[in-house]
Amino acid sequence: MAKGRILSGNRPTGKLHLGNFAGALANWVKLQEDYECLFMVADWHALTTGYDDTSELKEYTREMLIDWISAGLDPEKSVIFRQSDVKEHAELHLLLSMITPLGWLERCPTYKEQLQQLSGKEITNYGFLGYPVLMASDILVYKADTVPVGEDQLPHLELAREIARRFNYLYTPTFPEPQAKLSQVPLLPGVDGRKMSKSYGNTIALSDPPERVRELVNAMVTDPERIRKSDPGHPDVCTVYAYYKGLAPEVLESRREECEGGQIGCVACKRQLLKTLLDILGPIHERRHELAVQPGLVESILEQGAAKASPMAARTMAEVREAMRI
Ligand code: TRP
């Protein structure tokens, strides 16, 4: 029995890493069983900050999609599509932009933050300011009620609800107010203990072969105060332990006891983690290899996804035009 309708998406950033998997993707895979799901490659959103170099956009879309499918998103269960293939998102974005006060967008914390962080980049653009309006359109055009996202996206969800409320008030009740669904998984750090990010070069990619994963696990930073195995360790400062937390909560307690009690050394603990990681990555790699030998697969998944998403979006737009008397 369907609980409701989910929409989520990511900007195409190329190959995904274990942090993406633990934080979002693994959760999406499970949600497919209980909800009606739509998962979207947000290529228009990528333009809001990356409009000046679009050379990799198609390749990034392709790589992300292959990772999605390898990790278990299933085009038979979910609608998997690319934002720019469903033009209704753009029409709704235009119409919602008419009823969205500038102040709402200017006050958005992610907007202010990004302006500062990307200060070397010219992003004082109309499209960038309107990022949350486009995101609201993505959600509302399918009347999705549940949106699994990371904490960083909560201000956008809040705006989506405000925009929905304003539309319903100005015209006629049309949109449900979409709720965020946060995943409970703690953030996976990069192998150096900092935030996992491609720009730091500290990621484990879903497509990394086992030998590479072994190198990366061996390079992980553990408790620096621990010299000998018999020294009591401090799991809370250890990167390896953070991986157990994110990926294998069932062994967490025993790992902590063994580490604090000096019963397991870092080398052995890493060996165990490597096994855990390879158990997770094995089936993903297997599916990746199967996909690689099917030419045109990504294209056909996107085509099939757009064919399912488009009529849903078109139905909502017919209602929206009627409500606005357009
Ligand atoms: N803003 C999201 C991100 O950067 C991507 C996104 C675009 C999205 N449209 C969406 C997420 C709609 C959820 C729902 O991660």
Short mmCIF file of N, CA and C and ligand atoms in Angstrom, two decimals, residues 7-11 40 42 45 83 131 134-135 138-139 147-149 152-153 156-157, ligand 1:
data_model
loop_
_atom_site.label_atom_id
_atom_site.label_comp_id
_atom_site.label_asym_id
_atom_site.label_seq_id
_atom_site.Cartn_x
_atom_site.Cartn_y
_atom_site.Cartn_z
N LEU A 7 9.12 12.79 -4.08
CA LEU A 7 10.01 13.26 -5.14
C LEU A 7 11.31 13.68 -4.48
N SER A 8 12.42 13.25 -5.09
CA SER A 8 13.69 13.82 -4.68
C SER A 8 14.62 13.88 -5.88
N GLY A 9 15.71 14.55 -5.71
CA GLY A 9 16.64 14.68 -6.83
C GLY A 9 17.98 15.17 -6.38
N ASN A 10 18.89 15.13 -7.31
CA ASN A 10 20.25 15.64 -7.09
C ASN A 10 20.71 16.36 -8.34
N ARG A 11 21.54 17.36 -8.10
CA ARG A 11 22.20 17.94 -9.27
C ARG A 11 23.21 16.93 -9.81
N MET A 40 14.83 12.44 -9.65
CA MET A 40 15.09 13.34 -10.75
C MET A 40 16.55 13.80 -10.79
N ALA A 42 18.59 16.74 -11.53
CA ALA A 42 18.22 18.16 -11.59
C ALA A 42 19.24 18.93 -12.44
N HIS A 45 18.93 22.73 -12.31
CA HIS A 45 19.49 23.27 -11.07
C HIS A 45 21.01 23.40 -11.14
N GLN A 83 15.14 16.35 -15.19
CA GLN A 83 14.34 17.56 -15.07
C GLN A 83 14.07 18.24 -16.42
N TYR A 131 16.44 29.66 -7.39
CA TYR A 131 16.67 28.23 -7.15
C TYR A 131 15.53 27.57 -6.37
N LEU A 134 12.33 27.04 -8.41
CA LEU A 134 12.44 25.90 -9.33
C LEU A 134 12.28 24.59 -8.56
N MET A 135 12.89 24.53 -7.41
CA MET A 135 12.78 23.31 -6.59
C MET A 135 11.34 23.09 -6.14
N ASP A 138 9.51 21.59 -8.98
CA ASP A 138 9.82 20.15 -9.15
C ASP A 138 8.91 19.30 -8.28
N ILE A 139 8.69 19.78 -7.08
CA ILE A 139 7.93 18.99 -6.10
C ILE A 139 6.43 19.12 -6.37
N VAL A 147 9.41 14.58 0.78
CA VAL A 147 10.65 14.88 0.05
C VAL A 147 11.86 14.48 0.89
N PRO A 148 12.46 13.32 0.61
CA PRO A 148 13.65 12.92 1.37
C PRO A 148 14.86 13.77 0.93
N VAL A 149 15.37 14.54 1.86
CA VAL A 149 16.51 15.41 1.56
C VAL A 149 17.43 15.50 2.77
N ASP A 152 20.60 20.30 4.71
CA ASP A 152 20.94 21.53 3.98
C ASP A 152 19.78 22.02 3.10
N GLN A 153 18.84 21.13 2.80
CA GLN A 153 17.75 21.50 1.89
C GLN A 153 16.48 21.96 2.63
N HIS A 156 14.79 25.23 1.69
CA HIS A 156 14.11 25.17 0.39
C HIS A 156 12.73 24.53 0.52
N LEU A 157 12.65 23.52 1.38
CA LEU A 157 11.38 22.85 1.60
C LEU A 157 10.38 23.79 2.28
N1 TRP B 1 18.45 21.14 -4.41
C1 TRP B 1 18.70 19.74 -4.37
C2 TRP B 1 20.18 19.50 -4.06
O1 TRP B 1 21.01 20.30 -4.39
C3 TRP B 1 18.36 19.06 -5.68
C4 TRP B 1 16.92 19.21 -6.01
C5 TRP B 1 16.39 19.92 -7.05
C6 TRP B 1 15.82 18.64 -5.31
N2 TRP B 1 15.05 19.82 -7.06
C7 TRP B 1 14.65 19.05 -6.02
C8 TRP B 1 15.72 17.83 -4.17
C9 TRP B 1 13.38 18.69 -5.56
C10 TRP B 1 14.44 17.46 -3.72
C11 TRP B 1 13.28 17.89 -4.42
O2 TRP B 1 20.50 18.47 -3.51
#
